[in-house]
mmCIF file of C-alpha atoms in Angstrom:
data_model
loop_
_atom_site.group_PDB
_atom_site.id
_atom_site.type_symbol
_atom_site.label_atom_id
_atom_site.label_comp_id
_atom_site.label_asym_id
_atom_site.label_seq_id
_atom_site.Cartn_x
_atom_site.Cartn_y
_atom_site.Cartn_z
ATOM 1 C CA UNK D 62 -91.360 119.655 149.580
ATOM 2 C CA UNK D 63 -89.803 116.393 150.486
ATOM 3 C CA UNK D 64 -92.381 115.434 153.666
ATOM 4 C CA UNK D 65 -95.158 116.275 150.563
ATOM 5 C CA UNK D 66 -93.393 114.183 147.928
ATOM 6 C CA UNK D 67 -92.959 111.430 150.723
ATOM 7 C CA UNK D 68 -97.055 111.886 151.719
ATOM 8 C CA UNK D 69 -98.083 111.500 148.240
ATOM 9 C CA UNK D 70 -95.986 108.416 147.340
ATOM 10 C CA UNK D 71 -96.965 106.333 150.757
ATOM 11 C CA UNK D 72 -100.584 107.387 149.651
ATOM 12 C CA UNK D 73 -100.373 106.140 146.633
ATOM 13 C CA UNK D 74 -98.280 102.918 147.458
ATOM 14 C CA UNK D 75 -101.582 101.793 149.538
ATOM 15 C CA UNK D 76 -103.802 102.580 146.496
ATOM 16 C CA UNK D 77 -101.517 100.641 144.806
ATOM 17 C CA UNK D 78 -101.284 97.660 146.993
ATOM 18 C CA UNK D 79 -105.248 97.769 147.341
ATOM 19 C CA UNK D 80 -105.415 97.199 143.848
ATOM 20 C CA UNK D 81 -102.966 94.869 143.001
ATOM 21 C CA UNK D 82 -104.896 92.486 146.164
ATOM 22 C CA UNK D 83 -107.618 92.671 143.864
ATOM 23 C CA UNK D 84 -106.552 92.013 140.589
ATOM 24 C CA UNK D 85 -104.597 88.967 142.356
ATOM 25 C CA UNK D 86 -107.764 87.984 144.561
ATOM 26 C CA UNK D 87 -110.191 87.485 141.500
ATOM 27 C CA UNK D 88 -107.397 86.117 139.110
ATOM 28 C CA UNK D 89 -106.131 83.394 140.975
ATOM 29 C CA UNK D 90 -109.941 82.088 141.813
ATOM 30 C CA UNK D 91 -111.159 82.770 138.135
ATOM 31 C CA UNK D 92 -108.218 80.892 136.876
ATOM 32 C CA UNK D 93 -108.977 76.757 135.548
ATOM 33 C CA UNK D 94 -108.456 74.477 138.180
ATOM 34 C CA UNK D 95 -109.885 73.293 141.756
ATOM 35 C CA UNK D 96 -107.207 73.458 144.226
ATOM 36 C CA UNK D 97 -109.845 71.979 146.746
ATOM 37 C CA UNK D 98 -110.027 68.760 143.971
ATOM 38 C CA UNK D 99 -106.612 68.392 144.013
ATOM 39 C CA UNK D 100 -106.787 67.904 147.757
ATOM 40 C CA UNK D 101 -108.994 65.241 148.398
ATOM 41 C CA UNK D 102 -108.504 61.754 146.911
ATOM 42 C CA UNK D 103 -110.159 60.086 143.932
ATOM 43 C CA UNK D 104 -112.830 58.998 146.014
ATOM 44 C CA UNK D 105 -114.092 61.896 147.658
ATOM 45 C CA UNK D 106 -117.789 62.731 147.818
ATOM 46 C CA UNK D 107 -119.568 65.710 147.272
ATOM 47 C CA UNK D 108 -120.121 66.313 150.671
ATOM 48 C CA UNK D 109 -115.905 65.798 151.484
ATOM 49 C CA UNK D 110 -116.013 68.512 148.786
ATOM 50 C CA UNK D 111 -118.407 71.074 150.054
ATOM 51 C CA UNK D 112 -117.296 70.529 154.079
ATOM 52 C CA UNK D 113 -113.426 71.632 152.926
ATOM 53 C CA UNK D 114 -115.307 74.030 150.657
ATOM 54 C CA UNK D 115 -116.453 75.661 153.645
ATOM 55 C CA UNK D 116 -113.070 75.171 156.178
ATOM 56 C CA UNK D 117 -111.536 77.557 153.245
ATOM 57 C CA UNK D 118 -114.210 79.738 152.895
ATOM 58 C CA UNK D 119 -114.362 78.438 149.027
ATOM 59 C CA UNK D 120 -118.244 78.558 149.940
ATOM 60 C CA UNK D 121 -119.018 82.259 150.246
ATOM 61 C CA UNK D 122 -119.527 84.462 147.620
ATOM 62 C CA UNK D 123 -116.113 86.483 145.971
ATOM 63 C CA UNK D 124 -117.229 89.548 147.254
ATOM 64 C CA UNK D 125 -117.467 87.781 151.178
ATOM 65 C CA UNK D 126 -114.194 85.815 150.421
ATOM 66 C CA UNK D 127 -112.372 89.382 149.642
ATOM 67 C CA UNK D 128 -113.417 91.000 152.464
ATOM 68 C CA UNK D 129 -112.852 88.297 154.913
ATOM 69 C CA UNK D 130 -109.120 87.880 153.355
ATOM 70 C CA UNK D 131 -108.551 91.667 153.550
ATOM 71 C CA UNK D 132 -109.733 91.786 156.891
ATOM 72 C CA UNK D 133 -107.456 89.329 158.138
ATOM 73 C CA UNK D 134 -104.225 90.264 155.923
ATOM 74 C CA UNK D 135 -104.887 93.771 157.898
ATOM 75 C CA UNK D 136 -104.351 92.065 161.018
ATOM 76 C CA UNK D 137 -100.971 89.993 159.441
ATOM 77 C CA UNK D 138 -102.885 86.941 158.717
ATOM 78 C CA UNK D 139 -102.628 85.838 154.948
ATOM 79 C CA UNK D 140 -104.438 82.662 155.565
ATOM 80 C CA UNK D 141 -103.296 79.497 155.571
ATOM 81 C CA UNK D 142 -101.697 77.189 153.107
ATOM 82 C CA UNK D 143 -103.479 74.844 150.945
ATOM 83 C CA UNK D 144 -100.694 72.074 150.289
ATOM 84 C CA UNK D 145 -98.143 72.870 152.922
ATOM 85 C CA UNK D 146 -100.337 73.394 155.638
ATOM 86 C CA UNK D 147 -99.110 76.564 157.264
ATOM 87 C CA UNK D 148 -99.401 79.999 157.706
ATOM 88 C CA UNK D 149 -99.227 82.063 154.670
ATOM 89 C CA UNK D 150 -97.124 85.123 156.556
ATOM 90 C CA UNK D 151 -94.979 82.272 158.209
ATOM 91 C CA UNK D 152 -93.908 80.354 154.932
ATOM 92 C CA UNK D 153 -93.449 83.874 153.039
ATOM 93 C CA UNK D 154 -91.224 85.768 155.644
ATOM 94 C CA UNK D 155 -89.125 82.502 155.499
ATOM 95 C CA UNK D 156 -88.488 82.721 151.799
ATOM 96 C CA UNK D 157 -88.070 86.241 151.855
ATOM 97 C CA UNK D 158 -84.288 86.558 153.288
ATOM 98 C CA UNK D 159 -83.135 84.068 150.707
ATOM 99 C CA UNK D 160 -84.786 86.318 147.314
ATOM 100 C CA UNK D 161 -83.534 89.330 149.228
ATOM 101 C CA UNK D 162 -80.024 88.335 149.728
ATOM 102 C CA UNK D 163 -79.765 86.886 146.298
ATOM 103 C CA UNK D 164 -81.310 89.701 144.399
ATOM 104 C CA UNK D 165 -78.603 92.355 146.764
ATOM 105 C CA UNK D 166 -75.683 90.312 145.417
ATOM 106 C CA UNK D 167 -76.904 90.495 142.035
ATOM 107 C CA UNK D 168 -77.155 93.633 142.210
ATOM 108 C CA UNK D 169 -74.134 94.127 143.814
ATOM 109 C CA UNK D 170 -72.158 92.394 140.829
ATOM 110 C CA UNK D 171 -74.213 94.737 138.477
ATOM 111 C CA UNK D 172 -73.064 97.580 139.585
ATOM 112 C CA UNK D 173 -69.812 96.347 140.032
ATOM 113 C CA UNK D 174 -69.589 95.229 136.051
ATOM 114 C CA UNK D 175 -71.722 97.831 135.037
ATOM 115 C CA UNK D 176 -69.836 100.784 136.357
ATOM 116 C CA UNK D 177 -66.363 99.301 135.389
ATOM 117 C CA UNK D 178 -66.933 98.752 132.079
ATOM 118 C CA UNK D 179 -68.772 102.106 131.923
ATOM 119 C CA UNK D 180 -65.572 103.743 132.944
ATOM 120 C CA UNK D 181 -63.288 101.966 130.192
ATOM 121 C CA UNK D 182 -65.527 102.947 127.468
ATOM 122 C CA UNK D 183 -65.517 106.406 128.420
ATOM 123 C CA UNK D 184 -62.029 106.159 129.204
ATOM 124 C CA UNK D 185 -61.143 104.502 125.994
ATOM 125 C CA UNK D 186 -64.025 106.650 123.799
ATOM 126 C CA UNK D 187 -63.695 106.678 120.331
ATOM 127 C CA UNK D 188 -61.273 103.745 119.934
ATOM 128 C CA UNK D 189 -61.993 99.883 118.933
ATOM 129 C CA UNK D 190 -62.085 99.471 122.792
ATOM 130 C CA UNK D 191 -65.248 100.900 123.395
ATOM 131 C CA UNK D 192 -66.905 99.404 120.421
ATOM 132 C CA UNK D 193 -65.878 95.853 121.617
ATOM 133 C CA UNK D 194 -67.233 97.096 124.961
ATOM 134 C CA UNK D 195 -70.791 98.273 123.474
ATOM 135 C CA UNK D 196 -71.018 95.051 121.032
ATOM 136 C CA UNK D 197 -70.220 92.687 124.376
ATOM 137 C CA UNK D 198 -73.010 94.919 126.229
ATOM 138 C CA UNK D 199 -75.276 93.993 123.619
ATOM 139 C CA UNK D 200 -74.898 90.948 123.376
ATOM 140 C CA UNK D 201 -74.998 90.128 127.019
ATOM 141 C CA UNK D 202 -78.455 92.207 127.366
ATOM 142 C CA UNK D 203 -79.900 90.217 124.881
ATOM 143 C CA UNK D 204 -79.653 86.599 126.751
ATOM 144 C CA UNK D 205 -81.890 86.473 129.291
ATOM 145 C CA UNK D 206 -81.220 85.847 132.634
ATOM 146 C CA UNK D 207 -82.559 82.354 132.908
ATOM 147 C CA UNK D 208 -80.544 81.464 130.162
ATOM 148 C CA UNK D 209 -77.322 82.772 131.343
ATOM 149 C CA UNK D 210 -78.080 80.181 134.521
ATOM 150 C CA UNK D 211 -78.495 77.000 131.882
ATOM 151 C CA UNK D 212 -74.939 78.298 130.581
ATOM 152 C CA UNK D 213 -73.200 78.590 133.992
ATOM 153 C CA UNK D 214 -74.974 75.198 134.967
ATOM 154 C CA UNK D 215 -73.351 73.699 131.746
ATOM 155 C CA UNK D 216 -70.182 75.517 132.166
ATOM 156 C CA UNK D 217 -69.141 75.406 135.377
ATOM 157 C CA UNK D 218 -71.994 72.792 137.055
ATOM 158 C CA UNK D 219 -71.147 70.228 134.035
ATOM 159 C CA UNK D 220 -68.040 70.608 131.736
ATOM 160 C CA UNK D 221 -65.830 71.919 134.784
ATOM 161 C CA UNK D 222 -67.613 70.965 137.827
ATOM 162 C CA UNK D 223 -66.202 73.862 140.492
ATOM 163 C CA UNK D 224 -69.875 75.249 141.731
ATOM 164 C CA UNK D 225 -72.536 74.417 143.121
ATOM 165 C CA UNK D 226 -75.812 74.350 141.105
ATOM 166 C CA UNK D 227 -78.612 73.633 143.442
ATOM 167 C CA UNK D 228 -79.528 74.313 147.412
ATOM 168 C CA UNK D 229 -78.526 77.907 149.305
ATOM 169 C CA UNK D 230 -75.736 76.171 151.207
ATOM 170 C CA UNK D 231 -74.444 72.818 152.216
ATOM 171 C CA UNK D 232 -76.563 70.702 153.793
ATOM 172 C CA UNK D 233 -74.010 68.875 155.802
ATOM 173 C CA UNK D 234 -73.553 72.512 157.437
ATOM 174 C CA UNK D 235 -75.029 73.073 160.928
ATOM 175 C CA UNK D 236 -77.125 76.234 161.221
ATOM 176 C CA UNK D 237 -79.017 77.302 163.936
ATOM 177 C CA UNK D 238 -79.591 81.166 163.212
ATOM 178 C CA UNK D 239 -81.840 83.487 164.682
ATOM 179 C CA UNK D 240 -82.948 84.717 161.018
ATOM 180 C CA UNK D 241 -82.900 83.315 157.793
ATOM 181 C CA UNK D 242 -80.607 85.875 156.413
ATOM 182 C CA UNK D 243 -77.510 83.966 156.155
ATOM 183 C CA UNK D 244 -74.708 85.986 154.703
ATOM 184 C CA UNK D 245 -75.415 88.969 157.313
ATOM 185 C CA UNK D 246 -76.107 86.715 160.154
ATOM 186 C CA UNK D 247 -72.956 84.320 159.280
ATOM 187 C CA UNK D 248 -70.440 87.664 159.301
ATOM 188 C CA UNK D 249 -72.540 88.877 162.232
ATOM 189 C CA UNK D 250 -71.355 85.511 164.050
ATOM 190 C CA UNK D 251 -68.257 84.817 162.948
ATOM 191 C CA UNK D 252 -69.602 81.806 160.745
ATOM 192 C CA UNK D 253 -67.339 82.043 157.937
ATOM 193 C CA UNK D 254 -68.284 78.407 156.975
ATOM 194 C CA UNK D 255 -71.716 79.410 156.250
ATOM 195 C CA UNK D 256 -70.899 82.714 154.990
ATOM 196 C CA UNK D 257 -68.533 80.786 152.368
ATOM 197 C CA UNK D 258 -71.261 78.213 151.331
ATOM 198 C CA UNK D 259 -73.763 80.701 150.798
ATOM 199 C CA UNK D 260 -71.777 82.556 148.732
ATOM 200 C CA UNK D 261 -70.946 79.709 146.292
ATOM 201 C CA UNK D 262 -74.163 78.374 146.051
ATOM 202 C CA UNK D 263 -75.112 81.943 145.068
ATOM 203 C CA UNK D 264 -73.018 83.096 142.681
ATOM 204 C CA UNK D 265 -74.204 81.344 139.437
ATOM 205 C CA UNK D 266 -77.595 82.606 139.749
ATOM 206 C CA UNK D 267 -76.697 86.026 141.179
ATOM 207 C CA UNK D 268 -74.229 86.268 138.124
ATOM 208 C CA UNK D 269 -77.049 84.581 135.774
ATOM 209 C CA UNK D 270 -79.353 87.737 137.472
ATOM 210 C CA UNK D 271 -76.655 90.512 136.920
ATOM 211 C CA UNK D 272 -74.945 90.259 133.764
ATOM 212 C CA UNK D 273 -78.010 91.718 131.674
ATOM 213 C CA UNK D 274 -78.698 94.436 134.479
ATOM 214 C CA UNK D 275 -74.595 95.001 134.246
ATOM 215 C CA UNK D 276 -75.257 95.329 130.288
ATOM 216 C CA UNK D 277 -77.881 98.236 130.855
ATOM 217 C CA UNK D 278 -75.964 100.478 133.792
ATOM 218 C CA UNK D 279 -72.743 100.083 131.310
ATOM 219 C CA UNK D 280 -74.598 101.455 128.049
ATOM 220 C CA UNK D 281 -76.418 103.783 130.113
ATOM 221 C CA UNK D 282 -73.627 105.119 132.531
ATOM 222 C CA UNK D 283 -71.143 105.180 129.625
ATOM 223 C CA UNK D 284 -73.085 107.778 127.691
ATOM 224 C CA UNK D 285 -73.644 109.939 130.950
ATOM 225 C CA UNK D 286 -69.681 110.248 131.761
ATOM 226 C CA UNK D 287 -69.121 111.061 127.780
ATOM 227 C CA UNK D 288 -71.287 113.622 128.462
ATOM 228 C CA UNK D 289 -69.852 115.083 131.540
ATOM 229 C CA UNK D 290 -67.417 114.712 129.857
ATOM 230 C CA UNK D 291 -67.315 118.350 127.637
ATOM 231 C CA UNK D 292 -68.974 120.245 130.396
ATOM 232 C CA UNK D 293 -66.574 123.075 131.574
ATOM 233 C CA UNK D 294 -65.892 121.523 135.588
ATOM 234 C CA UNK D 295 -64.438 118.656 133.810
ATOM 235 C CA UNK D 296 -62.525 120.846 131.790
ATOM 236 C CA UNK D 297 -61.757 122.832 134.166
ATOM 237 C CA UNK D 298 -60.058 119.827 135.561
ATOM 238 C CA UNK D 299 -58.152 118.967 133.018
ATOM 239 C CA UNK D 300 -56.721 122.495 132.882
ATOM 240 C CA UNK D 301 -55.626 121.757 136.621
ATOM 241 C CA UNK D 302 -53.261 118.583 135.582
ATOM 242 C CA UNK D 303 -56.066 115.852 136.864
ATOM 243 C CA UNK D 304 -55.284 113.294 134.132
ATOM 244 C CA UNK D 305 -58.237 111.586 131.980
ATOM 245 C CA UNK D 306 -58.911 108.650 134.928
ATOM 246 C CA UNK D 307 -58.905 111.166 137.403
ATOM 247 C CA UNK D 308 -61.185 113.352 136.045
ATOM 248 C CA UNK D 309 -63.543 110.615 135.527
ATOM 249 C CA UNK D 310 -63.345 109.079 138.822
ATOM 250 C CA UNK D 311 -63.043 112.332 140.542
ATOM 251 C CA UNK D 312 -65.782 114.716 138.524
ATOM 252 C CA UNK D 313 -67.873 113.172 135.956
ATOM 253 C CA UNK D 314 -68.480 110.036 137.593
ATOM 254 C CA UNK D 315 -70.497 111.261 140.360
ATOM 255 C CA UNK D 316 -72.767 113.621 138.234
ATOM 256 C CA UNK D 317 -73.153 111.379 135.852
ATOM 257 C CA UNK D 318 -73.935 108.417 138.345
ATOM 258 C CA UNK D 319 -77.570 110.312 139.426
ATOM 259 C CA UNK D 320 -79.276 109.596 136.118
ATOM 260 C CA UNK D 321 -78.338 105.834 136.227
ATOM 261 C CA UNK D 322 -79.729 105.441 140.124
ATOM 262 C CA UNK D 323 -83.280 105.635 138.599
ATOM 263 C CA UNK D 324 -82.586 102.870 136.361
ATOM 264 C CA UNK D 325 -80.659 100.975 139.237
ATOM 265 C CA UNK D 326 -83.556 101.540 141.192
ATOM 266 C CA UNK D 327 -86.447 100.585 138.721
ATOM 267 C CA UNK D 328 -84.212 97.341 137.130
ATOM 268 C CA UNK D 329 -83.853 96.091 140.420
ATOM 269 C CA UNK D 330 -87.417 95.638 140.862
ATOM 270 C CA UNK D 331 -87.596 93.657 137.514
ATOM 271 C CA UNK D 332 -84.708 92.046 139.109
ATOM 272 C CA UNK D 333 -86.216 90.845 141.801
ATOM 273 C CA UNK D 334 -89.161 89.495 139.842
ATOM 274 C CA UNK D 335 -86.485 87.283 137.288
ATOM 275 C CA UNK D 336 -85.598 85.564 140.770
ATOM 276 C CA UNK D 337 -88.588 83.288 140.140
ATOM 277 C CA UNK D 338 -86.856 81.406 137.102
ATOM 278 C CA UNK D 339 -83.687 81.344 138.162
ATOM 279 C CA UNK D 340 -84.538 80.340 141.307
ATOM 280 C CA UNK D 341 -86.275 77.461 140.042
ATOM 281 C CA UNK D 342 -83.643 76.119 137.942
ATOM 282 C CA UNK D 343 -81.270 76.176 140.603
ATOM 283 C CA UNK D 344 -83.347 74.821 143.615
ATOM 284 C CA UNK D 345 -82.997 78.247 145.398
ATOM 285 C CA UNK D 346 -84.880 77.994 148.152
ATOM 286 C CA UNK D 347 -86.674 81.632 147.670
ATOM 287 C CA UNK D 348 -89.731 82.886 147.414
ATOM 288 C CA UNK D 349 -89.912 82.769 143.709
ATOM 289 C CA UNK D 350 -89.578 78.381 144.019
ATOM 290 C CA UNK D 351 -92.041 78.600 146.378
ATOM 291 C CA UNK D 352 -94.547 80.610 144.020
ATOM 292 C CA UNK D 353 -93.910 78.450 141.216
ATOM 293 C CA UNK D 354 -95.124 75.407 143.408
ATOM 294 C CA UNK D 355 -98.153 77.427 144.720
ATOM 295 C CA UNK D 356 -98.901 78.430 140.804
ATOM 296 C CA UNK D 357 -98.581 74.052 140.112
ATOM 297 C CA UNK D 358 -100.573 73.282 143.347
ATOM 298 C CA UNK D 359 -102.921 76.036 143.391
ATOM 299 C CA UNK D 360 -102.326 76.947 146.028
ATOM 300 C CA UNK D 361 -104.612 80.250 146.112
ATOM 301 C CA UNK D 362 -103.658 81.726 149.799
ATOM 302 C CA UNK D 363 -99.432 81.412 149.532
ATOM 303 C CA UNK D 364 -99.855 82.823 145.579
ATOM 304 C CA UNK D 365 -102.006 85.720 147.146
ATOM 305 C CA UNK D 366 -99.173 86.174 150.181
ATOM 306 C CA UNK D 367 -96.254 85.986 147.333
ATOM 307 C CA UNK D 368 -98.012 88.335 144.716
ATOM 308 C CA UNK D 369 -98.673 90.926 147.327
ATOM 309 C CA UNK D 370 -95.425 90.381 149.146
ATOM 310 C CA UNK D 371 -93.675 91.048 145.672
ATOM 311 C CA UNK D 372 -95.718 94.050 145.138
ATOM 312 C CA UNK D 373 -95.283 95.397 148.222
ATOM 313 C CA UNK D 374 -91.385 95.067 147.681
ATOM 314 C CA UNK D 375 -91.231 96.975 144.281
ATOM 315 C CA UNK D 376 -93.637 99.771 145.322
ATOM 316 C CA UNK D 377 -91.317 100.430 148.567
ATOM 317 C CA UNK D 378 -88.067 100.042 146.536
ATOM 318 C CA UNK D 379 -89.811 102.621 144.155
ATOM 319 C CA UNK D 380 -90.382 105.062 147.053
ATOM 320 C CA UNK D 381 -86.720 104.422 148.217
ATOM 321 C CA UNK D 382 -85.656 105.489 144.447
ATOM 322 C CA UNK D 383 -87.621 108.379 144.124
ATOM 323 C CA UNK D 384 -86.918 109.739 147.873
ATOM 324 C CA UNK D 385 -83.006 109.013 147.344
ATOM 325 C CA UNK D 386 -82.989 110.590 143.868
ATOM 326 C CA UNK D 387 -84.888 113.705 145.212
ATOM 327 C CA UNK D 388 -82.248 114.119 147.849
ATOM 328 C CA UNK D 389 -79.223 113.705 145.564
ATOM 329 C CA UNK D 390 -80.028 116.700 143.312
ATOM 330 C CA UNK D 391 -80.185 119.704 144.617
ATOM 331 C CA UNK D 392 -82.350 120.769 142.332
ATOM 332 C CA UNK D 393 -85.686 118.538 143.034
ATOM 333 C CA UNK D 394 -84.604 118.922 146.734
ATOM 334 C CA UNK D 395 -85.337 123.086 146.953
ATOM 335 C CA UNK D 396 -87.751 123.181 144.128
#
């Protein structure tokens, strides 16, 4: 059952990559704009024009151009970069660490909030706690994330100047790691410097990226442990001298957990996606700066690399979701 369910999804994560290259393909070229005009100075002639017309392959018909890309993103090569002059998989893998490590902590303080505050309210149900609880919830899920980061820039970036607000880490730092991946690499090394700098360049947009996500596991998880809590194990539990926290913590929190790792799962996605903002309006240097210069520039080949990168990152996490959720109930596991 689970080799089939793990066939079918792989098989349709290519369909679904396929598709998505060729939605992106023909949008970004039928899209206003001449990224090969924005190249060549005011004074260029038509035949400057048509010879980088043909070094980029602008000269062949869509259905040639598609082909030729697919051909060589099949062999790892995205093509190269219009503006910045380099490979497509080069610039894009070098991005990637710094979107991946910011969207983990996010996602990390999510859960963190999420769950806590899920646990009071159910703790505290039916009391003037949990309905200041589920009014804050609301009204932190309805701020968007990007807004959140103008707030913390304000906040703590302006009025009480104790973060940082723009960069990864501090450039007077010396770095000279293997991968970009600096958190993991910086504990892996004993680089507590970098570790440290990373970590406070990070927070205000991983905290600008959680708080609505935290908003959505609390509502969410809250209702699932109220739940559990009138079934008969908890009960049961109560019967044995477990007191209230206890039988959260120890019975309904774990059955009432599964539901909310499909949301985890899917949110984090979307997550990963709201990087793109936020990472702009701190200077993150991420992937999601870098495709909002490609989207300026025009760049088509890096927004093709980032737009397929991104999609091949949600329909992977997906899989990971759906495979992990299978395994945790027992009943999707031997049906």
């Amino acid at each position: 059952m689970l080799l089939k369910t793990v066939f079918v999804r792989l098989l349709t994560t290519a369909i679904t990559l396929f598709g998505v290259a060729i939605v992106v393909f023909v949008l970004v070229r039928v899209a206003p704009g001449n990224p090969i005009a924005m190249m060549l100075p005011p004074g260029a002639t038509e035949k400057d024009i048509a010879a980088l017309n043909a070094v980029y392959g602008f000269d062949k018909s869509l259905a040639e151009q598609f082909i030729i890309w697919l051909g060589g993103v099949l062999h790892g090569d995205f093509g190269t970069s219009i503006t910045l002059r380099q490979p497509v998989a080069e610039l894009v893998l070098g991005r990637l660490p710094a979107t991946l490590e910011l969207s983990s902590i996010a996602l990390l303080l999510a859960v963190a909030l999420g769950g806590c505050v899920a646990v009071i309210g159910a703790r505290k149900r039916g009391t003037g706690t949990e309905v200041g609880l589920d009014l804050t919830s609301g009204a932190v899920l309805s701020v968007p994330d990007f807004l959140w980061g103008l707030i913390f820039v304000l906040v703590f970036g302006v009025l009480w100047p104790v973060l940082s607000i723009s960069g990864r880490v501090d450039p007077r730092i010396d770095i000279d790691f293997t991968t970009n991946f600096y958190i993991f690499e910086g504990l892996l090394r004993g680089r507590l410097d970098v570790v440290g700098s990373t970590l406070s360049h990070m927070l205000m947009p991983a905290m600008s990226l959680a708080l609505p996500l935290a908003a959505m596991i609390a509502q969410l998880l809250k209702q699932n442990l109220k739940e559990a809590l009138t079934q008969d194990y908890t009960t049961l539990a109560r019967v044995r001298g477990f007191s209230e926290t206890a039988v959260i913590l120890r019975e309904a929190l774990r059955n009432a957990a599964l539901p909310t790792l499909a949301l985890v799962g899917v949110q984090f996605t979307f997550l990963i996606g709201g990087t793109v903002i936020v990472e702009r309006l701190f200077a993150f240097e991420g992937l999601g700066n870098m495709a909002i210069d490609a989207v300026i520039n025009r760049d088509l080949p890096l927004i093709q690399g980032i737009v397929l990168l991104f999609a091949a990152l949600f329909t992977v996490i997906n899989l990971l979701v759906d495979l992990s959720y299978t395994f945790l109930n027992p009943r999707l596991r031997h049906g």
